[in-house]
Each structure stands twice: as structure tokens, then as C-alpha cells.
Amino acid sequence: MRIFSALLAAVSLVVAAPPPPAALPTSVATSEVIVDVAVVGAGASGGYAAIRLKEDLGKTIAVIEKGAKLGGHVSTYDDPVAGRGFDFGVQTFNDYGPAAAFFDRLGIPYSENPRAGLTDRYVDFNTGSNVSFVPAAFSPNTLGALETFLQVVEPWEELLLPGYWDFPSPENIPEDLLLPFGEFVVKHGIQDCVNLVFRVTGMGTGDMKNRLTMYVLSAFGPPMIRAFLGIDSIFTPNSRRNIEVYEKIQARLASDLLLDSTVVQTTRNTTGHILWVKNQSTGTYTLVRAAKLLIAIEPTPENMAPFSLDAEEEAVFSKLEHQRVHAGIVTHPQLPIGISLVNTPSSAAPSNFLELPKPNFNARFDHMGAGSNNWRVLMVGDDNFDTCKAQALVKKNFRDMRAQGTLPAGGPVDLEIKAWADHGAMHMHFGAEEVREGFIQRLYALQGRTQTWWTGGAFSHQFQTVLWAFDDVLLGRMLGV
Ligand SMILES: Cc1cc2nc3c(=O)[nH]c(=O)nc-3n(C[C@H](O)[C@H](O)[C@H](O)COP(=O)(O)OP(=O)(O)OC[C@H]3O[C@@H](n4cnc5c(N)ncnc54)[C@H](O)[C@@H]3O)c2cc1C
């Protein structure tokens, strides 16, 4: 990344771009960067793409990340008391596509990390009362249902993974993919795996029973099914600190990073882009001039406001809906050691597997083991489900369980929140009507328009390593290699 100090008026432009239509002049910037590719967002998709662009494809890059460090949904809490890290965001990496090779390349030893052997207790978090639920999770019935699930969906894998490049035209979409997942489950008789699918990652889709099957597959698809059937592996760094992956990426990108920074204004042009990047800590501006733009953040209206979207981009993104996800570590002397308190509607008793919590909800309190006093919570809601509301709900869940005698009295009234991450918009999806009207194809037709390229969950799937594989395809198309 080449940085030139101030006096931008005197700097000749690499790319002739029209004057910015918005408020900020180029002279507001105190430094300037001229690169081949500007990458916005450095989580799973942006961080991986940046390494490949720089190290494999020989491109100059500028990576604009709003956080103080890289990693996006990876949240590692380094517990000073336990003297070790606890991951309360991303838990594991599927051995999919380039995953193992990328760990090797970063010099990160890895191995399978067996899930903590927790005992489940089922509680209706709406009331705080125990539920007599006979689960199928991890039973032989579950495995049988997962095998059936895999047999049904594997033939469509190439239409869906690692992205929707070859998604069929509306008249050729397999009808099952557009069924609400609850109907798909009943059609194929796979009720016995619903509890597992929801608890592992499906919950992120929110109202999973009514979400289109194709989008449940983006949260729990063939790679995850194969992992639970023991066909594929899932692993973590041996340090058991998932953030190690992004610490290593950050070290390799060092001088290419603009941290604590967001794009506040843009002019995009087929011959090049100008980004006004504001450092949120110092208030200073850097002008990034880039031949290509790779946007690796969710295309919500708030995120897209500085990018001067054209009419087609606006039209396509306006149809996307999403969930808002939070994860945290909480503690209280009366939370049970070695137990997972699983949010289960009372209507699910004794074994109605399709009776699932509806947003906004906390999915569970999971003891994090290793002799700790840490419990992980996972919350899913609508766009208005901010940190304040999510933390109020988790505290209410706890108080209700105590009021019902589900948890013992004693100790402080409220939970202590030790760590928290608002993961923001996730699981972006269209409705069935939009998919039938060709919105997947319209979404993908945005790739490369105005030399702007798109990666991240909205374009692929909600898995770290699937996104890395998606990036490999995307970068090939972007650079014609
Ligand atoms: C609680 C939780 C658990 C998960 N567990 C797993 C798991 O075990 N295994 C797995 O494979 N996947 C897991 N996932 C999903 C996976 O992490 C996501 O699918 C993946 O991170 C999405 O990658 P992304 O690049 O789209 O977004 P992110 O990884 O979120 O990266 C986006 C980046 O952009 C930055 N950013 C956002 N807005 C701006 C802006 N305006 N300007 C500049 N920068 C911006 C963010 O700070 C972030 O660093 C989990 C997700 C969550 C929330």
C-alpha cells in the first residue's frame, strides 16, 4: 500500500474519476492510498480474500475494517482467571475447500476439538419452567434422519455451494428448496434431526421452521451434515483460540490495513473508485483510490449508505431480509455447571421437534467447561434487537427461571455479563416470491458491475471455510485467472 501525505490537490490521479457528488472534498483527507483493490470489511470473507489478493495474486490492496482488529464473528474471550481463551462466537472450522491448506499456510496447528459433554435441561424461556422434552439430538434416530437429509440435499450441492453461481433459472429450481423448512422436514420424514440442526447453527435463521429450505441449508448444509455423520472433520487451532486465525492474517496484512475505519463517501466508476475513509478514533480521513472494490460486509441499508448504490443495486438489496445475532459470556453462582439450559417451548413436549423458539430469543445457556464459571448465550432477533434489548432478555430469562424454581435462589439478582458481541445482520435471504422472480440471478449479476465485487454471508453461506472457497471462485472471476 503506497501512502502519500497531504497536499492531495497536487497528486495526479491514477484513475480519472468524476468529482464526488457528496459533501466531502478530496482535500479533507490527510493521506492517500492508491491500490489495485480496496477491500471493505476484514472478517471471514474479507480477511481471506485480502491474503489471496496480496500474496498469491500480486495485487496492492487497502483493507478497510471498522473494528480495532480483524476477525468479524470470531470472538475469543481471554479469561484472566481461567488463564485460557473461550470462543463465544465462531466455534469450529469445517474441513471444506481450502480450509486445511490455509491453516497450514498461516502456520496454525489444528485438530478436532470435541464438543463439551454437557447434559441438556429443557426450559421454556418464555416462562422459566422446565419442559418434559424427549430429545433426539445425537441419538441413533438423529443420525438416521441426517443420513436421509444428506441423501436428499447432496444432489443439489453444486447449485448452492460455495455460492449460487449455477443456481437454476426460476422454472428449474427444485421445488424442495423453496419449501418452508418445516414442510420439507415432514415431506422427508426427518423430524429426528431438527433439534440438532436448530441447536448447532440453524437457530441463526430465526424462524427456522418457516425459513426457505435453501436458506436453512446455508446455515446447516451438506458440509455440516457430513461433519456430524463423521464423514468430514471440523477443527480448531490447537491453541483453542479461534481468533488466532485472524491474528495471523492481521500480522501478514499489517501495512495494508486501515483499522477503526469506515468508508463514509464513495465515487464508483468503471475506470476506478475513490473512497473517503474515516478513522473513527482520530477523526482523520484517508483517500483510497482503487481500480476495483471488493465489498465484504453485509449489504444492509446502513452499511451501503456511503457507497452511492445504483438503482439496480438498491432494488436487489432492498428485497433482502435478515436476522440480528448476539453472543455473550455470562456468569452467576447459581447457573449449573456441566449443563446446557436449552430454550424449548412447552408445546414441544414430549417430542414435537418442529416446535421451536421464535425470534426474539436466547437459544440457551451453555456451560463452557474447563473448570470455568462461564456460560455462553446465543441470541437471535429482528433488526431492532439491539444489545440493550438482547441483554435485557437474557437477564429476564434468568430471573424467570429463578422465579419458577428451575434455578436455585441466592446470590445476585442479575447475571453478570463478562463479554458480549453484537454480530449485527446475518442470514440475509430473499422470500420465495423473489427467488422465483430471479432475484438470486439479479444478485449475482451485480458481481463486477462498476468494477465492484461482493463477498460475504449474503452472497454465499454462513460458514467461515465455505466463504473462503467462495472467495477463491470470486477472485478468479474478478481477475480473470
Ligand atoms: C455466534 C456465531 C457463531 C458462529 N459459529 C460459526 C462456526 O462455528 N463455524 C463457522 O464456520 N461459522 C460460524 N459462524 C458464521 C461465520 O462466522 C460467518 O458466516 C462469517 O463470519 C461471515 O463472514 P463475513 O465475511 O460475511 O462477515 P464477518 O466475518 O462478520 O466480517 C465482516 C467484517 O466487516 C467489518 N465491518 C462491518 N461493517 C463495516 C463497515 N461499514 N466498514 C468496515 N468494516 C465493516 C466487521 O467488523 C467484520 O470484521 C458463526 C457466526 C456467529 C455470529
Coordinates of C-alpha atoms and ligand atoms in Angstrom, one line a residue:
M1 CA 0.0 0.0 0.0
R2 CA 1.5 3.3 -1.0
I3 CA 0.7 6.2 1.2
F4 CA 1.2 9.8 0.2
S5 CA 0.9 12.6 2.7
A6 CA -1.4 15.5 2.3
L7 CA -1.5 18.1 -0.5
L8 CA -3.7 15.9 -2.5
A9 CA -4.6 18.5 -5.0
A10 CA -1.1 18.2 -6.3
V11 CA -1.2 14.4 -6.6
S12 CA -2.0 13.2 -10.1
L13 CA -4.8 10.7 -10.2
V14 CA -4.2 7.1 -11.3
V15 CA -7.7 6.9 -12.4
A16 CA -9.8 9.7 -13.8
A17 CA -13.0 9.8 -11.8
P18 CA -15.8 12.2 -11.7
P19 CA -15.9 14.7 -8.9
P20 CA -17.7 13.4 -5.8
P21 CA -21.3 14.2 -5.8
A22 CA -21.5 14.3 -2.0
A23 CA -20.3 16.7 0.7
L24 CA -16.7 15.9 1.3
P25 CA -14.0 17.3 -1.0
T26 CA -10.9 15.2 -1.6
S27 CA -8.9 17.8 0.2
V28 CA -10.4 16.7 3.6
A29 CA -8.0 13.7 3.5
T30 CA -4.6 13.9 5.1
S31 CA -3.3 10.8 3.4
E32 CA -3.9 9.0 0.2
V33 CA -3.5 5.4 -0.9
I34 CA -3.5 4.1 -4.5
V35 CA -4.2 0.4 -4.9
D36 CA -5.4 -2.3 -7.2
V37 CA -8.2 -3.5 -4.9
A38 CA -9.9 -1.9 -1.9
V39 CA -11.4 -4.5 0.4
V40 CA -14.1 -3.3 2.8
G41 CA -14.5 -5.5 5.9
A42 CA -12.0 -8.0 7.2
G43 CA -13.9 -10.8 8.7
A44 CA -14.0 -14.3 7.2
S45 CA -14.5 -13.3 3.6
G46 CA -12.6 -10.0 3.5
G47 CA -9.6 -11.3 5.5
Y48 CA -9.1 -14.4 3.4
A49 CA -9.6 -12.5 0.1
A50 CA -7.1 -9.9 1.2
I51 CA -4.4 -12.5 1.8
R52 CA -5.0 -14.2 -1.5
L53 CA -5.0 -10.9 -3.4
K54 CA -1.8 -9.7 -1.8
E55 CA 0.2 -12.9 -1.5
D56 CA -1.0 -15.1 -4.4
L57 CA -2.3 -12.6 -7.0
G58 CA 0.3 -9.9 -6.5
K59 CA -2.2 -7.1 -6.1
T60 CA -1.8 -3.9 -4.0
I61 CA -4.6 -3.7 -1.5
A62 CA -6.1 -1.4 1.1
V63 CA -8.3 -3.2 3.7
I64 CA -10.8 -1.0 5.5
E65 CA -12.1 -2.5 8.7
K66 CA -14.3 -0.8 11.2
G67 CA -13.1 -2.8 14.2
A68 CA -9.8 -2.4 16.0
K69 CA -8.8 -5.9 14.9
L70 CA -9.7 -8.5 12.3
G71 CA -12.0 -11.5 12.7
G72 CA -15.6 -10.4 12.4
H73 CA -17.8 -13.1 14.1
V74 CA -14.8 -14.7 15.8
S75 CA -14.9 -13.7 19.4
T76 CA -12.3 -15.1 21.8
Y77 CA -12.6 -14.1 25.4
D78 CA -9.2 -14.4 27.1
D79 CA -10.3 -15.3 30.6
P80 CA -7.7 -13.8 33.1
V81 CA -9.0 -16.1 35.9
A82 CA -9.0 -19.4 33.9
G83 CA -5.9 -18.4 32.1
R84 CA -7.2 -19.5 28.7
G85 CA -9.4 -18.4 25.9
F86 CA -13.1 -19.2 25.4
D87 CA -14.6 -18.8 22.0
F88 CA -18.1 -17.5 22.2
G89 CA -18.6 -16.6 18.6
V90 CA -17.3 -19.0 15.9
Q91 CA -16.8 -22.4 17.4
T92 CA -15.2 -24.5 14.7
F93 CA -13.9 -24.6 11.1
N94 CA -15.3 -27.1 8.7
D95 CA -12.7 -29.0 6.7
Y96 CA -14.1 -27.6 3.4
G97 CA -12.3 -26.4 0.3
P98 CA -9.1 -24.6 1.2
A99 CA -9.5 -24.8 5.0
A100 CA -6.7 -27.2 5.9
A101 CA -4.3 -25.7 3.4
F102 CA -5.0 -22.2 4.7
F103 CA -4.4 -23.2 8.3
D104 CA -1.1 -24.8 7.2
R105 CA -0.1 -21.7 5.3
L106 CA -0.8 -19.5 8.3
G107 CA 1.3 -21.9 10.4
I108 CA -1.5 -22.8 12.7
P109 CA -1.6 -26.3 14.1
Y110 CA -5.1 -27.6 14.4
S111 CA -7.1 -30.6 15.5
E112 CA -10.6 -31.8 16.1
N113 CA -12.0 -30.2 19.3
P114 CA -14.7 -32.4 20.8
R115 CA -17.7 -30.5 22.0
A116 CA -18.0 -30.2 25.7
G117 CA -20.1 -33.1 27.0
L118 CA -22.9 -31.1 28.5
T119 CA -26.1 -32.6 29.9
D120 CA -29.2 -30.9 28.5
R121 CA -32.0 -29.5 30.5
Y122 CA -35.0 -28.2 28.6
V123 CA -36.7 -25.0 29.8
D124 CA -39.3 -22.8 28.2
F125 CA -37.5 -19.4 28.4
N126 CA -40.9 -17.6 27.9
T127 CA -42.0 -18.9 31.3
G128 CA -38.9 -20.1 33.1
S129 CA -40.4 -23.6 33.6
N130 CA -38.9 -27.0 32.9
V131 CA -40.2 -28.8 29.9
S132 CA -40.5 -32.6 29.7
F133 CA -38.9 -33.0 26.3
V134 CA -37.6 -36.2 24.9
P135 CA -34.9 -35.1 22.6
A136 CA -33.5 -36.8 19.6
A137 CA -30.3 -34.8 19.4
F138 CA -27.3 -37.1 19.0
S139 CA -29.4 -40.3 19.2
P140 CA -29.3 -43.1 16.5
N141 CA -32.6 -41.7 15.2
T142 CA -30.8 -38.4 14.6
L143 CA -28.1 -40.0 12.6
G144 CA -30.6 -41.9 10.5
A145 CA -32.5 -38.6 9.8
L146 CA -29.3 -36.8 9.0
E147 CA -28.4 -39.6 6.5
T148 CA -31.7 -39.1 4.8
F149 CA -31.3 -35.3 4.9
L150 CA -27.9 -35.7 3.2
Q151 CA -29.2 -38.1 0.5
V152 CA -32.0 -35.6 -0.3
V153 CA -29.8 -32.5 -0.5
E154 CA -26.5 -33.7 -1.7
P155 CA -27.6 -33.8 -5.4
W156 CA -28.2 -30.0 -5.2
E157 CA -24.9 -29.2 -3.5
E158 CA -23.3 -27.8 -6.7
L159 CA -26.2 -25.4 -7.1
L160 CA -25.7 -24.0 -3.7
L161 CA -22.1 -24.3 -2.6
P162 CA -19.9 -22.5 -2.2
G163 CA -22.1 -19.9 -3.9
Y164 CA -25.2 -19.6 -6.2
W165 CA -23.2 -19.1 -9.4
D166 CA -25.1 -22.0 -11.0
F167 CA -28.4 -21.5 -9.3
P168 CA -31.1 -22.7 -11.7
S169 CA -33.4 -20.3 -13.5
P170 CA -36.7 -19.9 -11.8
E171 CA -38.6 -22.6 -13.7
N172 CA -35.9 -25.1 -13.0
I173 CA -35.4 -24.6 -9.2
P174 CA -36.0 -27.9 -7.3
E175 CA -39.3 -27.2 -5.5
D176 CA -38.0 -28.6 -2.3
L177 CA -35.5 -25.8 -2.0
L178 CA -38.4 -23.3 -1.8
L179 CA -40.4 -25.2 0.7
P180 CA -40.6 -23.8 4.2
F181 CA -38.2 -26.0 6.1
G182 CA -40.9 -27.4 8.4
E183 CA -42.8 -28.7 5.3
F184 CA -39.5 -30.1 3.9
V185 CA -38.9 -31.9 7.2
V186 CA -42.3 -33.5 7.2
K187 CA -42.1 -34.4 3.5
H188 CA -38.9 -36.3 4.0
G189 CA -39.6 -37.6 7.5
I190 CA -36.5 -36.2 9.1
Q191 CA -38.1 -34.7 12.2
D192 CA -35.5 -36.5 14.4
C193 CA -32.7 -34.3 13.2
V194 CA -34.5 -30.9 13.6
N195 CA -33.4 -30.4 17.2
L196 CA -29.8 -30.9 16.3
V197 CA -30.0 -28.7 13.1
F198 CA -31.6 -25.9 15.2
R199 CA -29.2 -26.1 18.1
V200 CA -26.0 -26.2 16.1
T201 CA -26.4 -23.4 13.6
G202 CA -30.0 -23.4 12.3
M203 CA -31.2 -21.1 15.0
G204 CA -29.3 -18.3 13.3
T205 CA -32.0 -18.3 10.6
G206 CA -34.5 -17.1 13.2
D207 CA -37.9 -18.7 12.5
M208 CA -36.2 -21.8 11.1
K209 CA -39.5 -23.8 10.6
N210 CA -40.8 -21.2 8.1
R211 CA -37.4 -20.2 6.5
L212 CA -37.0 -21.5 2.9
T213 CA -35.1 -24.8 2.9
M214 CA -32.4 -23.3 0.7
Y215 CA -31.6 -20.8 3.4
V216 CA -31.6 -23.4 6.2
L217 CA -29.1 -25.2 4.0
S218 CA -26.9 -22.1 4.0
A219 CA -26.8 -22.4 7.8
F220 CA -26.7 -26.2 8.1
G221 CA -25.9 -27.7 4.7
P222 CA -24.1 -30.7 3.3
P223 CA -20.6 -29.9 4.9
M224 CA -22.2 -29.7 8.3
I225 CA -24.3 -32.8 7.9
R226 CA -21.2 -34.7 6.7
A227 CA -19.3 -33.5 9.8
F228 CA -22.0 -34.8 12.2
L229 CA -22.1 -38.1 10.3
G230 CA -18.3 -38.4 10.8
I231 CA -17.6 -38.2 7.0
D232 CA -15.9 -34.8 7.1
S233 CA -14.0 -33.2 10.0
I234 CA -14.3 -30.0 11.9
F235 CA -11.3 -28.5 13.7
T236 CA -10.0 -25.5 15.7
P237 CA -6.5 -24.2 16.3
N238 CA -4.6 -26.2 18.9
S239 CA -4.5 -23.0 20.9
R240 CA -8.3 -23.3 21.2
R241 CA -8.3 -19.6 20.4
N242 CA -10.1 -19.2 17.1
I243 CA -9.0 -15.6 16.9
E244 CA -5.5 -16.9 16.2
V245 CA -6.5 -17.3 12.6
Y246 CA -7.3 -13.6 12.2
E247 CA -4.3 -12.5 14.4
K248 CA -2.1 -14.3 11.9
I249 CA -3.9 -12.7 8.9
Q250 CA -3.7 -9.3 10.6
A251 CA 0.1 -9.7 11.1
R252 CA 0.5 -10.5 7.4
L253 CA -1.6 -7.6 6.1
A254 CA -0.2 -5.1 8.7
S255 CA 0.7 -2.2 6.4
D256 CA -2.3 -2.7 4.2
L257 CA -4.8 -2.2 7.0
L258 CA -6.9 0.8 7.8
L259 CA -8.4 -0.2 11.2
D260 CA -11.1 1.5 13.2
S261 CA -12.1 2.9 9.9
T262 CA -15.2 3.1 7.7
V263 CA -16.0 4.3 4.3
V264 CA -18.0 7.5 4.6
Q265 CA -18.3 8.5 0.9
T266 CA -17.6 7.0 -2.4
T267 CA -17.4 7.7 -6.1
R268 CA -17.5 4.5 -8.1
N269 CA -16.7 4.4 -11.7
T270 CA -15.9 1.6 -14.1
T271 CA -12.4 3.2 -14.5
G272 CA -11.8 3.4 -10.8
H273 CA -13.1 4.3 -7.4
I274 CA -12.4 6.9 -4.7
L275 CA -13.3 6.1 -1.1
W276 CA -13.2 8.6 1.7
V277 CA -12.2 6.5 4.7
K278 CA -12.6 8.0 8.2
N279 CA -10.6 6.7 11.1
Q280 CA -13.2 6.7 13.9
S281 CA -10.6 7.1 16.7
T282 CA -8.7 10.0 15.2
G283 CA -11.3 11.6 13.0
T284 CA -8.8 11.8 10.2
Y285 CA -9.5 10.9 6.5
T286 CA -7.6 8.8 4.1
L287 CA -8.5 8.9 0.4
V288 CA -8.3 5.4 -1.1
R289 CA -8.1 5.3 -4.9
A290 CA -8.7 1.7 -6.2
A291 CA -9.2 0.2 -9.6
K292 CA -11.5 -2.5 -8.1
L293 CA -13.7 -2.6 -5.0
L294 CA -14.4 -5.8 -3.0
I295 CA -17.2 -5.3 -0.5
A296 CA -17.1 -7.9 2.2
I297 CA -19.7 -6.5 4.6
E298 CA -23.4 -7.3 4.7
P299 CA -25.4 -5.1 2.2
T300 CA -27.8 -3.6 4.8
P301 CA -29.1 -0.1 4.0
E302 CA -26.9 1.3 6.9
N303 CA -23.7 -0.4 5.5
M304 CA -24.5 0.6 1.9
A305 CA -25.3 4.3 2.5
P306 CA -21.8 5.5 1.8
F307 CA -21.4 3.5 -1.5
S308 CA -23.7 5.5 -3.8
L309 CA -25.6 2.4 -4.9
D310 CA -27.1 2.5 -8.4
A311 CA -30.8 1.7 -9.0
E312 CA -30.3 -2.0 -9.6
E313 CA -28.2 -2.5 -6.5
E314 CA -30.8 -0.6 -4.4
A315 CA -33.6 -2.7 -6.0
V316 CA -31.9 -6.0 -5.3
F317 CA -30.6 -5.3 -1.8
S318 CA -34.0 -3.8 -0.7
K319 CA -35.5 -7.2 -1.0
L320 CA -33.1 -8.9 1.4
E321 CA -34.2 -9.6 4.9
H322 CA -32.0 -10.7 7.8
Q323 CA -31.7 -11.6 11.4
R324 CA -29.6 -9.9 14.1
V325 CA -27.4 -12.1 16.2
H326 CA -25.7 -11.6 19.5
A327 CA -23.4 -13.9 21.6
G328 CA -22.1 -13.4 25.0
I329 CA -20.5 -14.9 28.1
V330 CA -22.5 -14.6 31.3
T331 CA -21.9 -15.8 34.8
H332 CA -23.8 -16.3 38.0
P333 CA -23.1 -18.5 41.1
Q334 CA -26.5 -20.3 40.6
L335 CA -26.1 -21.3 36.9
P336 CA -25.5 -25.1 36.7
I337 CA -22.1 -26.5 36.0
G338 CA -21.9 -29.0 33.2
I339 CA -25.4 -28.2 32.0
S340 CA -26.9 -26.7 28.8
L341 CA -30.2 -25.0 29.5
V342 CA -31.9 -25.3 26.2
N343 CA -34.8 -22.9 25.3
T344 CA -37.6 -25.3 24.4
P345 CA -41.3 -24.1 24.0
S346 CA -43.6 -26.0 26.3
S347 CA -45.6 -27.0 23.2
A348 CA -42.6 -29.1 22.1
A349 CA -43.2 -31.6 24.9
P350 CA -42.9 -34.5 24.7
S351 CA -41.3 -34.8 21.2
N352 CA -42.7 -32.2 18.8
F353 CA -39.4 -31.4 17.2
L354 CA -40.8 -28.6 14.9
E355 CA -42.0 -26.6 17.9
L356 CA -39.0 -24.2 18.1
P357 CA -38.3 -20.8 19.8
K358 CA -39.4 -17.9 17.7
P359 CA -37.4 -14.6 17.4
N360 CA -36.5 -12.7 19.5
F361 CA -35.0 -15.5 21.7
N362 CA -32.0 -16.7 23.6
A363 CA -31.3 -20.2 22.4
R364 CA -29.5 -21.5 25.5
F365 CA -27.1 -21.1 28.4
D366 CA -24.2 -23.5 27.8
H367 CA -21.6 -24.1 30.5
M368 CA -18.2 -23.5 28.8
G369 CA -16.5 -26.2 30.8
A370 CA -12.7 -26.3 31.6
G371 CA -13.4 -25.5 35.3
S372 CA -14.8 -22.1 34.3
N373 CA -17.7 -20.1 35.6
N374 CA -18.6 -19.0 32.1
W375 CA -21.8 -19.7 30.2
R376 CA -22.3 -18.9 26.6
V377 CA -25.6 -17.4 25.4
L378 CA -26.8 -17.1 21.8
M379 CA -29.5 -14.6 20.9
V380 CA -31.4 -14.2 17.6
G381 CA -33.8 -11.4 16.8
D382 CA -35.1 -8.9 14.3
D383 CA -33.3 -5.8 13.1
N384 CA -34.4 -3.9 16.2
F385 CA -33.0 -6.4 18.6
D386 CA -30.1 -4.3 19.8
T387 CA -27.6 -5.1 22.5
C388 CA -29.7 -3.3 25.2
K389 CA -32.8 -5.5 24.3
A390 CA -30.8 -8.7 24.0
Q391 CA -29.1 -8.2 27.3
A392 CA -32.4 -7.3 29.0
L393 CA -34.0 -10.5 27.5
V394 CA -31.2 -12.8 28.7
K395 CA -31.4 -11.3 32.2
K396 CA -35.2 -11.8 32.2
N397 CA -34.7 -15.5 31.1
F398 CA -32.5 -16.0 34.1
R399 CA -34.9 -14.2 36.5
D400 CA -37.9 -16.2 35.2
M401 CA -36.1 -19.5 35.8
R402 CA -35.4 -18.5 39.4
A403 CA -38.9 -17.3 39.9
Q404 CA -40.2 -20.7 38.8
G405 CA -37.7 -22.6 40.9
T406 CA -36.0 -24.0 37.8
L407 CA -32.7 -22.5 39.2
P408 CA -32.0 -22.1 42.9
A409 CA -32.3 -18.8 44.7
G410 CA -29.3 -17.0 46.2
G411 CA -26.6 -14.7 45.0
P412 CA -27.0 -11.5 43.0
V413 CA -30.4 -10.8 41.4
D414 CA -28.9 -10.5 37.9
L415 CA -26.5 -12.2 35.7
E416 CA -23.1 -10.7 35.2
I417 CA -22.2 -10.2 31.5
K418 CA -18.5 -10.9 31.1
A419 CA -18.2 -10.5 27.3
W420 CA -20.6 -9.6 24.5
A421 CA -20.6 -9.3 20.8
D422 CA -23.4 -7.8 18.6
H423 CA -22.9 -9.7 15.4
G424 CA -25.3 -7.5 13.6
A425 CA -27.1 -8.5 10.4
M426 CA -26.7 -12.2 9.4
H427 CA -28.5 -14.8 7.3
M428 CA -29.6 -12.4 4.6
H429 CA -32.3 -14.0 2.5
F430 CA -35.0 -13.4 -0.1
G431 CA -38.5 -14.7 0.2
A432 CA -39.8 -17.5 -2.1
E433 CA -41.5 -15.0 -4.4
E434 CA -38.3 -13.1 -5.0
V435 CA -36.3 -16.3 -5.6
R436 CA -39.0 -17.3 -8.2
E437 CA -38.7 -13.9 -9.8
G438 CA -35.0 -14.4 -10.4
F439 CA -33.5 -12.3 -7.5
I440 CA -30.7 -14.8 -7.0
Q441 CA -29.6 -14.2 -10.6
R442 CA -30.0 -10.5 -10.2
L443 CA -27.9 -10.6 -7.0
Y444 CA -25.1 -12.4 -8.8
A445 CA -25.4 -10.1 -11.9
L446 CA -24.1 -7.3 -9.6
Q447 CA -20.7 -9.0 -9.5
G448 CA -18.2 -6.9 -11.4
R449 CA -20.7 -4.2 -12.3
T450 CA -18.8 -0.8 -12.0
Q451 CA -15.7 -2.9 -11.1
T452 CA -17.4 -3.6 -7.7
W453 CA -17.4 -7.2 -6.4
W454 CA -19.2 -8.7 -3.5
T455 CA -18.5 -11.4 -1.0
G456 CA -19.7 -12.4 2.5
G457 CA -22.6 -14.2 4.0
A458 CA -25.3 -12.6 1.8
F459 CA -23.6 -14.0 -1.3
S460 CA -22.6 -17.4 0.0
H461 CA -23.2 -19.3 3.2
Q462 CA -22.7 -18.6 6.9
F463 CA -19.6 -20.6 7.3
Q464 CA -16.0 -19.4 7.5
T465 CA -14.5 -22.0 5.3
V466 CA -17.3 -22.0 2.7
L467 CA -16.7 -18.3 2.4
W468 CA -13.0 -18.9 1.8
A469 CA -13.9 -21.4 -1.0
F470 CA -16.4 -18.8 -2.4
D471 CA -13.7 -16.2 -2.4
D472 CA -11.5 -18.5 -4.5
V473 CA -14.1 -18.6 -7.2
L474 CA -14.9 -14.9 -6.9
L475 CA -11.2 -13.8 -7.2
G476 CA -10.8 -16.0 -10.3
R477 CA -13.7 -14.2 -11.9
M478 CA -12.6 -10.8 -10.7
L479 CA -9.1 -11.1 -12.1
G480 CA -9.7 -13.5 -14.9
V481 CA -7.3 -16.0 -13.5
Ligands
LIG1 C1 -22.2 -16.5 17.2 C2 -21.7 -17.0 15.9 C3 -21.2 -18.3 15.8 C4 -20.7 -18.8 14.6 N1 -20.1 -20.0 14.5 C5 -19.5 -20.4 13.4 C6 -18.8 -21.6 13.4 O1 -18.6 -22.3 14.4 N2 -18.2 -22.0 12.2 C7 -18.3 -21.3 11.1 O2 -17.8 -21.7 10.0 N3 -19.1 -20.2 11.0 C8 -19.7 -19.7 12.2 N4 -20.4 -18.5 12.2 C9 -20.7 -17.9 10.9 C10 -19.5 -17.2 10.3 O3 -18.7 -16.6 11.3 C11 -20.0 -16.1 9.3 O4 -20.7 -16.8 8.3 C12 -18.8 -15.4 8.7 O5 -18.0 -14.7 9.7 C13 -19.4 -14.4 7.7 O6 -18.2 -13.8 7.1 P1 -18.3 -12.3 6.5 O7 -17.0 -12.0 5.9 O8 -19.6 -12.2 5.7 O9 -18.6 -11.4 7.8 P2 -17.8 -11.1 9.0 O10 -16.9 -12.2 9.4 O11 -18.7 -10.6 10.1 O12 -16.8 -9.9 8.6 C14 -17.3 -8.6 8.3 C15 -16.3 -7.6 8.8 O13 -16.6 -6.4 8.3 C16 -16.5 -5.4 9.3 N5 -17.4 -4.4 9.0 C17 -18.8 -4.4 9.2 N6 -19.3 -3.2 8.7 C18 -18.3 -2.5 8.3 C19 -18.2 -1.2 7.7 N7 -19.3 -0.5 7.4 N8 -17.0 -0.8 7.3 C20 -15.8 -1.5 7.5 N9 -15.9 -2.7 8.1 C21 -17.1 -3.2 8.5 C22 -16.8 -6.2 10.6 O14 -16.2 -5.5 11.7 C23 -16.2 -7.5 10.3 O15 -14.8 -7.6 10.7 C24 -20.8 -18.0 13.4 C25 -21.4 -16.7 13.5 C26 -21.8 -16.3 14.7 C27 -22.4 -14.9 14.8

